[in-house]
Amino acid sequence: MMKRKFLVAVLLLSLAASTLTGCGQSSKPEMENDQPTVYQSLEDSLSVMPAFEATDLEGNPVDESIFENADITVVNCWGTFCTPCIDEMPDLAEWAKEMPDNVQIVGIVCDYNEGWEGEANIRQAKQICEEAGVDFVQIVPDKALQEIQLGILVYPTTFFVDNSGHVVGEIIEEANIEKYKEEVTSYLENQSNEVQDHA
């Protein structure tokens, strides 16, 4: 009986911890042709951003050239269903305003799908961003970016992309803006050191 109570307590604590820092993904995007999909973690499957032709929440075109605008881009993958994602959005909005010119942040709204439900999610995403004061780009994924979502198990998931489209640093599977900032600082310091070494 004690063992059973202990196991239940551990399960409840695990659920509580995931609720505080991230949301599990209950379902993954379905692939075409009913082919079975082998899921890989982002760490195993994503080293370079694919070419993509997506839009932002306002319908403006966005492609992989967005990464050329900064030395490092913070890519925040989130969903309208995810409380930790929504809770951190005001902090991300504030951080975006403080970023130097060579750093930027973009979001990917990961619970979008075509059809009415997807449009409802876009409306909800717009409302969340408006209430949080977000003015950085929020990407509505195309099929190429939806492929990336296959490796995401927890929301938010945040990773970092250099200006040539390569994924750099640690992939962070929780809402932790301090860790995001540490990754950006570490990357920029390493880049600065490399420049000095070659001077």
CSV table of C-alpha atoms in Angstrom, one decimal:
chain,number,residue,atom,x,y,z
A,1,MET,CA,0.0,0.0,0.0
A,2,MET,CA,2.8,2.4,0.9
A,3,LYS,CA,4.6,1.6,-2.4
A,4,ARG,CA,1.4,2.3,-4.3
A,5,LYS,CA,1.0,5.7,-2.6
A,6,PHE,CA,4.6,6.5,-3.3
A,7,LEU,CA,4.2,5.8,-7.0
A,8,VAL,CA,1.1,7.9,-7.2
A,9,ALA,CA,2.9,10.8,-5.4
A,10,VAL,CA,5.9,10.5,-7.8
A,11,LEU,CA,3.5,10.6,-10.8
A,12,LEU,CA,1.7,13.7,-9.5
A,13,LEU,CA,4.9,15.5,-8.8
A,14,SER,CA,6.1,14.7,-12.4
A,15,LEU,CA,2.9,16.1,-13.9
A,16,ALA,CA,3.1,19.2,-11.7
A,17,ALA,CA,6.7,19.8,-12.8
A,18,SER,CA,5.9,19.5,-16.5
A,19,THR,CA,3.0,21.9,-16.1
A,20,LEU,CA,5.3,24.5,-14.5
A,21,THR,CA,7.9,24.5,-17.2
A,22,GLY,CA,6.5,22.9,-20.3
A,23,CYS,CA,3.6,21.1,-22.0
A,24,GLY,CA,3.9,17.6,-23.4
A,25,GLN,CA,2.7,17.1,-26.9
A,26,SER,CA,-0.4,14.8,-27.0
A,27,SER,CA,-0.4,14.4,-30.8
A,28,LYS,CA,2.1,14.9,-33.6
A,29,PRO,CA,1.4,16.2,-37.1
A,30,GLU,CA,0.2,13.4,-39.4
A,31,MET,CA,2.3,12.7,-42.4
A,32,GLU,CA,1.0,12.3,-45.9
A,33,ASN,CA,0.3,8.9,-47.7
A,34,ASP,CA,-0.3,7.2,-44.3
A,35,GLN,CA,3.3,6.2,-44.1
A,36,PRO,CA,4.6,5.3,-40.6
A,37,THR,CA,6.8,8.0,-39.2
A,38,VAL,CA,9.9,7.5,-37.2
A,39,TYR,CA,10.2,10.3,-34.7
A,40,GLN,CA,13.6,11.7,-33.8
A,41,SER,CA,14.4,14.2,-31.2
A,42,LEU,CA,15.4,17.7,-32.5
A,43,GLU,CA,18.9,17.1,-31.1
A,44,ASP,CA,19.3,14.1,-33.4
A,45,SER,CA,17.4,15.4,-36.4
A,46,LEU,CA,18.0,19.2,-36.7
A,47,SER,CA,21.4,20.7,-37.5
A,48,VAL,CA,20.4,23.1,-40.3
A,49,MET,CA,17.1,24.8,-40.9
A,50,PRO,CA,15.3,23.6,-44.0
A,51,ALA,CA,14.2,25.9,-46.8
A,52,PHE,CA,10.6,26.9,-46.1
A,53,GLU,CA,7.9,29.2,-47.5
A,54,ALA,CA,5.7,30.1,-44.6
A,55,THR,CA,3.8,33.2,-43.5
A,56,ASP,CA,3.5,35.2,-40.3
A,57,LEU,CA,0.3,35.7,-38.3
A,58,GLU,CA,-0.7,38.6,-40.6
A,59,GLY,CA,-0.2,36.5,-43.8
A,60,ASN,CA,3.1,38.1,-44.8
A,61,PRO,CA,5.6,35.7,-46.4
A,62,VAL,CA,8.5,34.4,-44.3
A,63,ASP,CA,11.3,32.1,-45.5
A,64,GLU,CA,14.7,30.9,-44.3
A,65,SER,CA,16.3,34.2,-45.3
A,66,ILE,CA,15.0,35.6,-42.0
A,67,PHE,CA,18.0,34.1,-40.2
A,68,GLU,CA,20.4,36.3,-42.3
A,69,ASN,CA,19.2,39.3,-40.4
A,70,ALA,CA,21.1,38.5,-37.2
A,71,ASP,CA,24.2,36.7,-35.9
A,72,ILE,CA,21.9,34.5,-33.8
A,73,THR,CA,18.1,34.0,-33.9
A,74,VAL,CA,16.2,32.6,-30.9
A,75,VAL,CA,13.5,30.3,-32.3
A,76,ASN,CA,10.7,29.8,-29.8
A,77,CYS,CA,8.3,26.9,-30.7
A,78,TRP,CA,5.1,27.2,-28.8
A,79,GLY,CA,1.4,26.4,-28.9
A,80,THR,CA,-1.8,28.1,-27.9
A,81,PHE,CA,-2.7,25.1,-25.7
A,82,CYS,CA,0.4,25.5,-23.6
A,83,THR,CA,0.2,27.5,-20.4
A,84,PRO,CA,4.0,27.9,-19.8
A,85,CYS,CA,4.3,29.1,-23.4
A,86,ILE,CA,1.7,31.8,-22.9
A,87,ASP,CA,3.1,32.7,-19.4
A,88,GLU,CA,6.6,33.4,-20.8
A,89,MET,CA,5.4,35.4,-23.8
A,90,PRO,CA,5.4,38.9,-22.0
A,91,ASP,CA,9.0,38.2,-20.9
A,92,LEU,CA,10.0,37.2,-24.5
A,93,ALA,CA,8.3,40.4,-25.7
A,94,GLU,CA,10.3,42.5,-23.3
A,95,TRP,CA,13.6,40.7,-24.1
A,96,ALA,CA,13.0,41.2,-27.8
A,97,LYS,CA,12.9,45.0,-27.3
A,98,GLU,CA,16.2,44.9,-25.4
A,99,MET,CA,18.1,42.7,-27.9
A,100,PRO,CA,21.1,44.2,-29.7
A,101,ASP,CA,20.8,44.6,-33.5
A,102,ASN,CA,22.7,41.3,-34.1
A,103,VAL,CA,20.2,39.2,-32.1
A,104,GLN,CA,16.5,38.5,-32.9
A,105,ILE,CA,13.7,36.2,-31.8
A,106,VAL,CA,11.0,34.5,-33.9
A,107,GLY,CA,8.2,32.3,-32.8
A,108,ILE,CA,6.7,29.3,-34.5
A,109,VAL,CA,3.0,28.7,-33.7
A,110,CYS,CA,3.2,24.9,-33.6
A,111,ASP,CA,-0.5,23.9,-33.2
A,112,TYR,CA,-1.5,25.2,-36.6
A,113,ASN,CA,-3.1,22.9,-39.2
A,114,GLU,CA,-5.1,23.7,-42.3
A,115,GLY,CA,-8.8,24.1,-42.0
A,116,TRP,CA,-11.2,25.7,-39.5
A,117,GLU,CA,-9.4,24.5,-36.4
A,118,GLY,CA,-6.1,25.9,-37.7
A,119,GLU,CA,-7.7,29.3,-38.4
A,120,ALA,CA,-9.1,29.3,-34.9
A,121,ASN,CA,-5.7,28.7,-33.5
A,122,ILE,CA,-4.2,31.5,-35.5
A,123,ARG,CA,-6.9,33.9,-34.1
A,124,GLN,CA,-6.0,32.7,-30.6
A,125,ALA,CA,-2.3,33.1,-31.3
A,126,LYS,CA,-2.9,36.7,-32.4
A,127,GLN,CA,-4.8,37.4,-29.3
A,128,ILE,CA,-2.1,35.9,-27.0
A,129,CYS,CA,0.6,37.9,-28.8
A,130,GLU,CA,-1.4,41.1,-28.6
A,131,GLU,CA,-2.0,40.8,-24.9
A,132,ALA,CA,1.6,40.0,-24.2
A,133,GLY,CA,2.9,43.0,-26.3
A,134,VAL,CA,4.7,40.8,-28.8
A,135,ASP,CA,6.0,42.6,-31.9
A,136,PHE,CA,8.5,40.0,-33.1
A,137,VAL,CA,7.7,37.7,-36.0
A,138,GLN,CA,5.4,34.7,-35.3
A,139,ILE,CA,5.7,32.1,-38.1
A,140,VAL,CA,2.7,30.0,-39.2
A,141,PRO,CA,4.5,26.8,-40.3
A,142,ASP,CA,4.5,25.3,-43.8
A,143,LYS,CA,5.1,21.6,-44.4
A,144,ALA,CA,8.9,22.0,-44.0
A,145,LEU,CA,8.6,23.5,-40.6
A,146,GLN,CA,5.9,21.0,-39.6
A,147,GLU,CA,8.5,18.3,-40.2
A,148,ILE,CA,10.6,19.9,-37.5
A,149,GLN,CA,7.7,19.6,-35.1
A,150,LEU,CA,8.0,15.8,-35.3
A,151,GLY,CA,11.0,16.1,-33.0
A,152,ILE,CA,9.3,18.3,-30.4
A,153,LEU,CA,8.0,16.5,-27.4
A,154,VAL,CA,7.7,19.4,-25.0
A,155,TYR,CA,6.4,23.0,-25.4
A,156,PRO,CA,7.9,25.4,-25.4
A,157,THR,CA,11.0,24.2,-27.1
A,158,THR,CA,13.6,26.9,-28.0
A,159,PHE,CA,16.6,26.5,-30.1
A,160,PHE,CA,19.2,28.9,-31.7
A,161,VAL,CA,20.1,29.5,-35.4
A,162,ASP,CA,23.1,31.3,-36.8
A,163,ASN,CA,23.0,33.6,-39.8
A,164,SER,CA,23.8,30.8,-42.2
A,165,GLY,CA,20.9,28.7,-40.9
A,166,HIS,CA,22.8,26.3,-38.7
A,167,VAL,CA,21.4,25.2,-35.4
A,168,VAL,CA,23.8,26.2,-32.6
A,169,GLY,CA,24.0,25.7,-28.8
A,170,GLU,CA,21.6,23.8,-26.6
A,171,ILE,CA,18.0,22.9,-27.4
A,172,ILE,CA,16.0,24.0,-24.4
A,173,GLU,CA,12.8,22.0,-23.7
A,174,GLU,CA,11.2,24.2,-21.1
A,175,ALA,CA,10.1,27.8,-20.4
A,176,ASN,CA,13.3,29.2,-19.1
A,177,ILE,CA,14.2,32.7,-20.4
A,178,GLU,CA,17.4,32.9,-18.3
A,179,LYS,CA,18.7,29.8,-20.1
A,180,TYR,CA,17.8,31.3,-23.5
A,181,LYS,CA,19.8,34.4,-22.5
A,182,GLU,CA,22.7,32.3,-21.3
A,183,GLU,CA,22.9,30.5,-24.7
A,184,VAL,CA,22.8,33.7,-26.6
A,185,THR,CA,25.5,35.3,-24.5
A,186,SER,CA,27.7,32.2,-24.7
A,187,TYR,CA,27.4,32.0,-28.5
A,188,LEU,CA,28.2,35.7,-29.0
A,189,GLU,CA,31.2,35.5,-26.6
A,190,ASN,CA,32.5,32.4,-28.5
A,191,GLN,CA,32.1,34.2,-31.8
A,192,SER,CA,34.0,37.3,-30.5
A,193,ASN,CA,36.8,35.1,-29.1
A,194,GLU,CA,37.1,33.3,-32.5
A,195,VAL,CA,37.4,36.7,-34.3
A,196,GLN,CA,40.2,37.8,-31.9
A,197,ASP,CA,42.0,34.5,-32.3
A,198,HIS,CA,42.1,35.0,-36.1
A,199,ALA,CA,43.1,38.7,-35.9
